[in-house]
CSV table of C-alpha atoms in Angstrom, one decimal:
chain,number,residue,atom,x,y,z
A,1,MET,CA,-16.2,-7.8,-57.2
A,2,LYS,CA,-13.4,-5.2,-57.4
A,3,ASN,CA,-15.9,-2.5,-56.4
A,4,GLN,CA,-17.0,-4.5,-53.4
A,5,ILE,CA,-13.4,-5.0,-52.3
A,6,PHE,CA,-12.7,-1.3,-52.8
A,7,LEU,CA,-15.8,-0.4,-50.7
A,8,LEU,CA,-14.8,-2.7,-47.9
A,9,LEU,CA,-11.3,-1.2,-47.8
A,10,PHE,CA,-12.7,2.3,-47.9
A,11,LEU,CA,-15.0,1.6,-45.0
A,12,ALA,CA,-12.2,-0.1,-43.1
A,13,ALA,CA,-10.0,3.0,-43.6
A,14,ILE,CA,-12.8,5.3,-42.3
A,15,CYS,CA,-13.2,3.1,-39.2
A,16,ALA,CA,-9.5,3.1,-38.6
A,17,ARG,CA,-9.4,6.9,-38.7
A,18,GLY,CA,-12.1,6.9,-36.1
A,19,GLN,CA,-10.2,4.7,-33.7
A,20,ARG,CA,-8.3,6.4,-30.8
A,21,THR,CA,-4.6,6.4,-30.9
A,22,PHE,CA,-3.2,6.0,-27.3
A,23,VAL,CA,-0.1,7.8,-26.1
A,24,HIS,CA,2.7,5.5,-24.8
A,25,PRO,CA,4.1,5.5,-22.3
A,26,GLY,CA,0.9,7.0,-21.0
A,27,VAL,CA,-0.7,5.5,-17.9
A,28,LEU,CA,0.5,7.4,-14.8
A,29,HIS,CA,3.7,8.5,-16.4
A,30,SER,CA,4.2,10.1,-19.8
A,31,GLN,CA,7.5,10.2,-21.6
A,32,THR,CA,7.8,13.9,-20.8
A,33,SER,CA,7.2,13.3,-17.2
A,34,LEU,CA,9.8,10.4,-17.1
A,35,ASN,CA,12.3,12.7,-18.8
A,36,ARG,CA,11.7,15.4,-16.2
A,37,MET,CA,12.2,12.8,-13.4
A,38,GLN,CA,15.5,11.7,-15.0
A,39,ASP,CA,16.7,15.3,-15.0
A,40,VAL,CA,15.7,15.8,-11.4
A,41,VAL,CA,17.7,12.7,-10.4
A,42,LYS,CA,20.7,13.5,-12.5
A,43,ASN,CA,20.9,17.1,-11.3
A,44,LYS,CA,19.8,16.3,-7.7
A,45,THR,CA,17.2,19.0,-8.0
A,46,LEU,CA,15.1,19.7,-4.9
A,47,PRO,CA,12.4,19.2,-3.9
A,48,GLY,CA,11.9,16.2,-6.2
A,49,TYR,CA,15.2,14.7,-5.4
A,50,GLY,CA,14.0,14.3,-1.8
A,51,SER,CA,11.4,11.8,-3.0
A,52,TYR,CA,13.9,10.0,-5.1
A,53,LEU,CA,16.1,9.4,-2.1
A,54,LEU,CA,13.1,7.9,-0.3
A,55,LEU,CA,12.3,5.8,-3.4
A,56,SER,CA,15.8,4.5,-3.9
A,57,ALA,CA,16.1,3.6,-0.2
A,58,HIS,CA,12.9,1.6,-0.1
A,59,PRO,CA,13.5,-2.2,0.0
A,60,CYS,CA,10.9,-2.8,-2.8
A,61,ALA,CA,12.8,-0.5,-5.1
A,62,SER,CA,16.0,-2.5,-4.8
A,63,SER,CA,17.4,-4.4,-7.8
A,64,SER,CA,18.4,-7.1,-5.3
A,65,TYR,CA,14.8,-7.5,-4.0
A,66,ARG,CA,14.0,-11.1,-3.0
A,67,LEU,CA,10.6,-12.3,-4.0
A,68,ASN,CA,8.1,-13.6,-1.4
A,69,GLY,CA,6.1,-15.5,-3.9
A,70,PRO,CA,5.0,-16.2,-6.5
A,71,TYR,CA,1.7,-17.9,-5.4
A,72,GLN,CA,-0.9,-19.8,-7.4
A,73,THR,CA,-3.6,-18.0,-5.4
A,74,ILE,CA,-3.5,-14.5,-4.0
A,75,SER,CA,-6.0,-12.9,-1.6
A,76,ARG,CA,-6.4,-10.2,0.9
A,77,ASP,CA,-8.8,-12.2,3.0
A,78,GLY,CA,-10.1,-15.7,3.6
A,79,GLU,CA,-8.1,-18.9,3.3
A,80,PHE,CA,-5.2,-17.4,1.3
A,81,SER,CA,-4.9,-14.1,3.3
A,82,PHE,CA,-1.4,-15.2,4.3
A,83,THR,CA,-0.3,-14.0,0.8
A,84,LYS,CA,-1.6,-10.4,1.3
A,85,SER,CA,1.3,-8.4,2.6
A,86,LYS,CA,3.8,-10.6,0.7
A,87,MET,CA,2.3,-10.3,-2.7
A,88,GLU,CA,1.7,-6.6,-2.2
A,89,MET,CA,5.4,-6.1,-1.6
A,90,ASP,CA,6.2,-8.2,-4.7
A,91,PHE,CA,4.0,-6.1,-7.0
A,92,SER,CA,5.3,-2.9,-5.4
A,93,ALA,CA,8.8,-4.2,-6.3
A,94,ALA,CA,7.8,-4.6,-9.9
A,95,TYR,CA,6.4,-1.1,-10.2
A,96,LEU,CA,9.1,0.6,-8.1
A,97,ASN,CA,11.9,-1.1,-9.9
A,98,ALA,CA,10.4,-0.2,-13.3
A,99,LEU,CA,10.4,3.4,-12.1
A,100,MET,CA,14.0,3.1,-10.9
A,101,TRP,CA,15.0,1.8,-14.3
A,102,MET,CA,13.6,4.8,-16.0
A,103,VAL,CA,14.9,7.5,-13.7
A,104,THR,CA,18.4,6.0,-13.2
A,105,GLY,CA,19.0,4.1,-16.4
A,106,ASN,CA,20.3,1.1,-14.4
A,107,LYS,CA,19.1,-2.0,-16.3
A,108,ASP,CA,19.4,-4.2,-13.2
A,109,HIS,CA,16.1,-2.5,-12.1
A,110,ALA,CA,14.4,-3.4,-15.3
A,111,LYS,CA,15.6,-7.0,-15.0
A,112,LYS,CA,14.2,-7.2,-11.5
A,113,ALA,CA,10.8,-5.8,-12.5
A,114,ILE,CA,10.6,-8.3,-15.3
A,115,GLN,CA,11.7,-11.1,-13.1
A,116,VAL,CA,9.0,-10.4,-10.5
A,117,LEU,CA,6.2,-10.1,-13.1
A,118,GLU,CA,7.3,-13.2,-15.1
A,119,ALA,CA,7.5,-15.3,-11.9
A,120,TYR,CA,3.9,-14.5,-11.1
A,121,ALA,CA,2.8,-14.9,-14.7
A,122,ASP,CA,4.2,-18.5,-14.6
A,123,VAL,CA,2.4,-19.5,-11.4
A,124,LEU,CA,-0.6,-17.3,-10.6
A,125,LYS,CA,-3.9,-18.9,-11.4
A,126,ILE,CA,-6.7,-17.1,-9.5
A,127,ILE,CA,-7.9,-14.3,-7.2
A,128,PRO,CA,-10.7,-16.2,-5.4
A,129,PRO,CA,-14.1,-14.4,-5.1
A,130,THR,CA,-13.7,-13.3,-1.5
A,131,ASN,CA,-15.0,-9.9,-0.2
A,132,ASP,CA,-11.8,-8.0,-1.0
A,133,ALA,CA,-11.2,-9.5,-4.4
A,134,PRO,CA,-12.0,-6.2,-6.3
A,135,LEU,CA,-9.7,-4.3,-4.1
A,136,LEU,CA,-6.8,-6.7,-4.7
A,137,ALA,CA,-7.4,-6.7,-8.5
A,138,GLY,CA,-7.5,-2.9,-8.5
A,139,LEU,CA,-4.6,-2.2,-6.2
A,140,GLU,CA,-2.1,-4.8,-7.4
A,141,GLY,CA,-3.3,-4.8,-11.0
A,142,SER,CA,-2.6,-1.1,-11.2
A,143,LYS,CA,1.0,-1.7,-10.1
A,144,ILE,CA,1.4,-4.4,-12.8
A,145,VAL,CA,0.0,-2.3,-15.6
A,146,ASN,CA,2.1,0.8,-14.7
A,147,ALA,CA,5.2,-1.4,-14.6
A,148,MET,CA,4.5,-3.0,-17.9
A,149,GLU,CA,3.7,0.3,-19.6
A,150,ILE,CA,7.2,1.5,-18.7
A,151,LEU,CA,8.9,-1.8,-19.5
A,152,VAL,CA,7.2,-2.3,-22.9
A,153,HIS,CA,7.7,1.2,-24.0
A,154,SER,CA,11.4,1.5,-23.2
A,155,ASN,CA,14.5,-0.5,-24.1
A,156,SER,CA,14.2,-2.5,-20.9
A,157,GLY,CA,15.1,-5.8,-22.6
A,158,ILE,CA,11.7,-7.4,-22.0
A,159,LYS,CA,11.1,-10.2,-24.5
A,160,LYS,CA,8.0,-10.8,-26.6
A,161,GLU,CA,7.3,-14.1,-24.9
A,162,GLN,CA,7.6,-12.5,-21.5
A,163,ILE,CA,5.1,-9.8,-22.5
A,164,THR,CA,2.7,-12.4,-23.8
A,165,LYS,CA,2.8,-14.3,-20.5
A,166,ILE,CA,2.3,-11.3,-18.3
A,167,ASN,CA,-0.4,-9.9,-20.5
A,168,LYS,CA,-2.3,-13.2,-20.2
A,169,MET,CA,-2.0,-12.9,-16.4
A,170,ILE,CA,-3.5,-9.5,-16.5
A,171,THR,CA,-6.4,-10.5,-18.8
A,172,LYS,CA,-7.2,-13.8,-17.3
A,173,VAL,CA,-6.6,-13.2,-13.5
A,174,PHE,CA,-7.0,-9.5,-12.8
A,175,LEU,CA,-9.3,-7.9,-15.3
A,176,PRO,CA,-12.2,-10.4,-14.9
A,177,VAL,CA,-12.4,-9.4,-11.2
A,178,CYS,CA,-12.7,-5.8,-12.3
A,179,GLU,CA,-15.3,-6.6,-14.9
A,180,ALA,CA,-17.3,-8.5,-12.3
A,181,PHE,CA,-17.3,-5.5,-10.0
A,182,TYR,CA,-18.9,-3.3,-12.7
A,183,GLN,CA,-21.6,-5.9,-13.4
A,184,VAL,CA,-23.1,-6.0,-10.0
A,185,LYS,CA,-25.2,-3.5,-8.1
A,186,ALA,CA,-23.2,-1.0,-6.1
A,187,TYR,CA,-22.4,-2.3,-2.7
A,188,THR,CA,-19.2,-0.7,-1.4
A,189,ASN,CA,-17.8,2.5,-0.1
A,190,GLY,CA,-16.5,4.7,-2.8
A,191,ASN,CA,-12.8,4.0,-2.6
A,192,TRP,CA,-13.4,0.6,-4.1
A,193,GLY,CA,-14.9,1.8,-7.3
A,194,ALA,CA,-12.2,4.4,-7.7
A,195,ILE,CA,-9.5,1.8,-7.1
A,196,VAL,CA,-11.0,-0.6,-9.6
A,197,THR,CA,-11.3,2.1,-12.2
A,198,ARG,CA,-7.8,3.3,-11.7
A,199,MET,CA,-6.6,-0.2,-12.7
A,200,TYR,CA,-9.2,-0.5,-15.5
A,201,ILE,CA,-8.4,2.7,-17.3
A,202,GLY,CA,-4.7,1.9,-17.0
A,203,ALA,CA,-5.2,-1.5,-18.6
A,204,ALA,CA,-7.3,0.1,-21.3
A,205,ILE,CA,-4.4,2.3,-22.3
A,206,TYR,CA,-1.8,-0.5,-22.0
A,207,PHE,CA,-3.9,-2.8,-24.2
A,208,ASN,CA,-5.0,0.0,-26.6
A,209,ASN,CA,-8.6,-0.8,-25.9
A,210,GLU,CA,-10.8,2.1,-26.6
A,211,LYS,CA,-14.0,0.4,-25.5
A,212,MET,CA,-12.5,-0.2,-22.0
A,213,TYR,CA,-11.1,3.3,-21.9
A,214,ASN,CA,-14.5,4.8,-22.7
A,215,LYS,CA,-16.1,2.6,-20.1
A,216,ALA,CA,-13.8,3.8,-17.4
A,217,ILE,CA,-14.3,7.5,-18.3
A,218,ASP,CA,-18.1,7.0,-18.3
A,219,PHE,CA,-17.9,5.3,-14.9
A,220,TYR,CA,-15.9,8.1,-13.4
A,221,ASN,CA,-18.4,10.7,-14.7
A,222,ASN,CA,-21.7,8.9,-14.6
A,223,GLY,CA,-21.4,5.6,-12.8
A,224,ASN,CA,-24.1,4.5,-10.3
A,225,ASP,CA,-21.5,3.8,-7.6
A,226,ASN,CA,-20.0,5.6,-4.6
A,227,GLY,CA,-16.6,5.6,-6.4
A,228,THR,CA,-17.5,8.3,-9.0
A,229,ILE,CA,-16.7,12.0,-9.0
A,230,LYS,CA,-20.4,13.0,-8.4
A,231,ASN,CA,-21.1,10.4,-5.7
A,232,TYR,CA,-17.8,10.5,-3.8
A,233,ILE,CA,-17.4,14.3,-3.4
A,234,ASN,CA,-20.3,16.7,-2.9
A,235,ASP,CA,-20.2,20.4,-4.0
A,236,THR,CA,-18.8,21.5,-0.6
A,237,GLY,CA,-15.9,19.0,-0.9
A,238,GLN,CA,-17.3,16.6,1.7
A,239,ILE,CA,-16.3,13.0,1.0
A,240,GLN,CA,-18.6,10.0,1.0
A,241,GLU,CA,-16.3,8.4,3.6
A,242,SER,CA,-15.8,11.6,5.7
A,243,GLY,CA,-18.0,10.2,8.4
A,244,ARG,CA,-16.1,6.9,8.3
A,245,ASP,CA,-12.5,7.9,8.8
A,246,GLN,CA,-9.8,10.1,7.2
A,247,GLY,CA,-7.6,7.3,6.0
A,248,HIS,CA,-10.3,5.9,3.6
A,249,SER,CA,-11.3,9.4,2.5
A,250,GLN,CA,-7.7,10.0,1.4
A,251,LEU,CA,-7.5,6.5,-0.2
A,252,GLY,CA,-10.5,7.2,-2.4
A,253,LEU,CA,-9.3,10.7,-3.3
A,254,GLY,CA,-5.9,9.4,-4.3
A,255,ALA,CA,-7.5,6.8,-6.6
A,256,LEU,CA,-9.8,9.4,-8.2
A,257,ALA,CA,-6.8,11.7,-8.7
A,258,SER,CA,-4.8,9.0,-10.4
A,259,ILE,CA,-7.7,8.3,-12.8
A,260,CYS,CA,-7.6,12.0,-13.7
A,261,GLU,CA,-3.9,12.0,-14.2
A,262,ILE,CA,-4.0,8.9,-16.4
A,263,ALA,CA,-6.8,10.5,-18.6
A,264,TRP,CA,-4.8,13.8,-18.7
A,265,ASN,CA,-1.9,11.9,-20.2
A,266,GLN,CA,-4.2,10.8,-23.0
A,267,GLY,CA,-5.5,14.3,-23.7
A,268,ASP,CA,-8.7,14.1,-21.6
A,269,ASP,CA,-9.4,16.5,-18.7
A,270,LEU,CA,-11.3,14.8,-16.0
A,271,TYR,CA,-9.8,17.1,-13.4
A,272,GLN,CA,-12.3,19.8,-14.5
A,273,ALA,CA,-15.4,17.7,-14.0
A,274,LEU,CA,-18.2,19.3,-12.0
A,275,ASP,CA,-16.4,22.6,-11.7
A,276,ASN,CA,-13.1,21.1,-10.4
A,277,ARG,CA,-15.0,18.9,-7.8
A,278,LEU,CA,-11.8,17.0,-7.1
A,279,LEU,CA,-10.0,20.1,-6.0
A,280,LYS,CA,-12.8,20.8,-3.6
A,281,GLY,CA,-12.5,17.3,-2.1
A,282,PHE,CA,-8.8,17.6,-1.5
A,283,GLU,CA,-9.2,21.1,0.0
A,284,TYR,CA,-11.9,19.9,2.3
A,285,VAL,CA,-9.9,16.9,3.5
A,286,ALA,CA,-6.7,18.9,3.8
A,287,LYS,CA,-8.4,21.6,5.8
A,288,TYR,CA,-10.0,19.2,8.3
A,289,ASN,CA,-6.9,17.1,8.8
A,290,LEU,CA,-4.8,20.2,9.4
A,291,GLY,CA,-6.9,20.8,12.5
A,292,ASN,CA,-9.7,23.1,11.3
A,293,ASP,CA,-13.1,22.1,12.6
A,294,ASP,CA,-15.1,24.6,10.5
A,295,VAL,CA,-15.9,22.3,7.5
A,296,PRO,CA,-19.5,21.7,6.5
A,297,TYR,CA,-20.9,18.3,7.1
A,298,VAL,CA,-24.2,16.8,6.2
A,299,VAL,CA,-25.6,13.3,6.5
A,300,TRP,CA,-26.3,12.1,3.0
A,301,LYS,CA,-27.7,9.0,1.5
A,302,ASP,CA,-25.0,7.2,-0.4
A,303,VAL,CA,-25.7,5.1,-3.6
A,304,THR,CA,-26.0,1.8,-1.7
A,305,GLY,CA,-28.0,3.2,1.2
A,306,LYS,CA,-25.7,1.2,3.5
A,307,TYR,CA,-23.4,4.0,4.6
A,308,SER,CA,-25.9,6.8,5.4
A,309,THR,CA,-25.8,6.7,9.2
A,310,TRP,CA,-22.6,8.7,9.9
A,311,THR,CA,-24.0,11.7,11.7
A,312,LYS,CA,-20.7,13.7,12.0
A,313,ILE,CA,-17.3,13.9,10.4
A,314,SER,CA,-14.9,11.3,11.8
A,315,ASP,CA,-11.7,12.1,13.6
A,316,ILE,CA,-10.4,8.6,13.2
A,317,SER,CA,-6.9,8.9,11.5
A,318,ARG,CA,-7.2,12.7,11.6
A,319,GLY,CA,-3.9,14.4,10.8
A,320,LYS,CA,-2.4,11.2,9.4
A,321,PHE,CA,-1.6,12.3,5.8
A,322,ILE,CA,-0.9,9.8,3.0
A,323,PRO,CA,1.2,10.8,0.0
A,324,VAL,CA,-1.6,11.8,-2.5
A,325,TYR,CA,-1.4,15.6,-2.5
A,326,GLU,CA,1.4,16.5,-4.9
A,327,MET,CA,-0.4,15.1,-8.0
A,328,VAL,CA,-3.5,17.2,-7.6
A,329,TYR,CA,-1.6,20.3,-6.5
A,330,ASN,CA,0.6,20.0,-9.5
A,331,HIS,CA,-2.4,19.9,-11.8
A,332,TYR,CA,-4.6,22.6,-10.4
A,333,VAL,CA,-1.8,25.0,-9.2
A,334,GLN,CA,1.2,24.3,-11.4
A,335,ARG,CA,-0.7,23.6,-14.6
A,336,LYS,CA,-3.8,25.6,-14.2
A,337,GLY,CA,-2.9,28.5,-12.0
A,338,LEU,CA,-5.6,27.8,-9.4
A,339,ILE,CA,-5.2,28.0,-5.7
A,340,MET,CA,-5.2,25.2,-3.1
A,341,PRO,CA,-4.2,26.8,0.2
A,342,PHE,CA,-4.9,23.9,2.5
A,343,THR,CA,-3.4,21.4,0.1
A,344,LYS,CA,-0.3,23.6,0.0
A,345,GLN,CA,-0.1,23.5,3.8
A,346,VAL,CA,-0.2,19.7,3.7
A,347,ILE,CA,2.5,19.5,1.1
A,348,ASP,CA,4.7,21.8,3.1
A,349,LYS,CA,4.1,19.6,6.1
A,350,ILE,CA,4.8,16.2,4.5
A,351,ARG,CA,7.1,17.0,1.6
A,352,PRO,CA,8.9,15.0,0.2
A,353,GLU,CA,6.3,12.4,-0.3
A,354,GLY,CA,7.4,8.9,0.3
A,355,TYR,CA,6.1,5.3,0.0
A,356,ASP,CA,2.5,4.1,0.3
A,357,ARG,CA,1.4,0.6,-0.3
A,358,ASP,CA,-1.8,1.5,-2.1
A,359,GLN,CA,-0.9,4.7,-4.0
A,360,PRO,CA,1.8,5.6,-6.6
A,361,ALA,CA,3.2,7.9,-3.9
A,362,PHE,CA,6.7,9.6,-4.1
A,363,GLY,CA,4.7,12.5,-5.7
A,364,THR,CA,7.3,15.2,-5.1
A,365,LEU,CA,9.4,13.3,-7.8
A,366,LEU,CA,6.7,11.7,-9.9
A,367,PHE,CA,4.1,14.5,-10.1
A,368,ASN,CA,5.7,17.8,-9.4
A,369,ASN,CA,6.6,20.2,-12.2
A,370,SER,CA,7.7,23.0,-9.9
A,371,GLU,CA,11.3,22.7,-11.1
A,372,ASN,CA,10.1,24.0,-14.5
A,373,LYS,CA,8.5,27.1,-13.1
């Protein structure tokens, strides 16, 4: 009997050693990165401080932010679409106040982030299965997970019972919608899959769930969906949605970049996949949106077969840049010493990066290590 017990304990020890240990905080923001941001704010170091000024001035980053909700049901479309912009602002307030807490040390921001999340955890019951449900779960769920990663792994004052309630909301309301997206045949443009996976990999880290993490990594690399690195960007840099419009192309690229940054914080380099394919995608989009027409374009058959009729690159939203460029530039240029000339031109044009409803944004503060060079 003693031998059997010893054997079981031995096997358990082996299994435990094989389990992944996640870095915390470690979704979009590592402790090293948060410390850097604190120094930037304290010393008013440019260019990052410019993004901080935009962040601190945003209504959703205010410690006196007034909730629109909470709501029992939230939706981007259908019967409950009236909640869309209101709940988006509320969840942005949770994330941005969590960031403000970390970069300023003002605990009123931590209290506000906790208040917003707990209010929804007490009331929210469902994301109905409308067309946009996966987008909602991905976009807003990512804000929640990033806020919680910061709050739980700092002296924010969040209580155990509050964590339990908010975790239940994530696992019972948001994650099932993401899981359902993965279980059906591909049917959307690629920004959807990238957005869902950004939330999913973040939740995997937050919950220390190696199975979820591996699933997200595998989807990014090998998934049969438009929202993967191989299916969203071809080897010339063309985007699956380049023939649709430039706004959605940047939306998808931003989500893929976030997945890479999250994995990087856990020691995994997705940025290098397919010979730095993500770099090629950003350079392609930057070049075209800066006014250059000499980019290659082919009509390709997407994974679903539904979006294969765009015969030329779209000029819809051309030149309207969204704040997704600092993150990838920081990795490929600041970390790796590669060149991104067109992305650099975009950054010079739009810096400092400010707010975006669907992206982490504020990248000149959040994802820019140039102060250390």
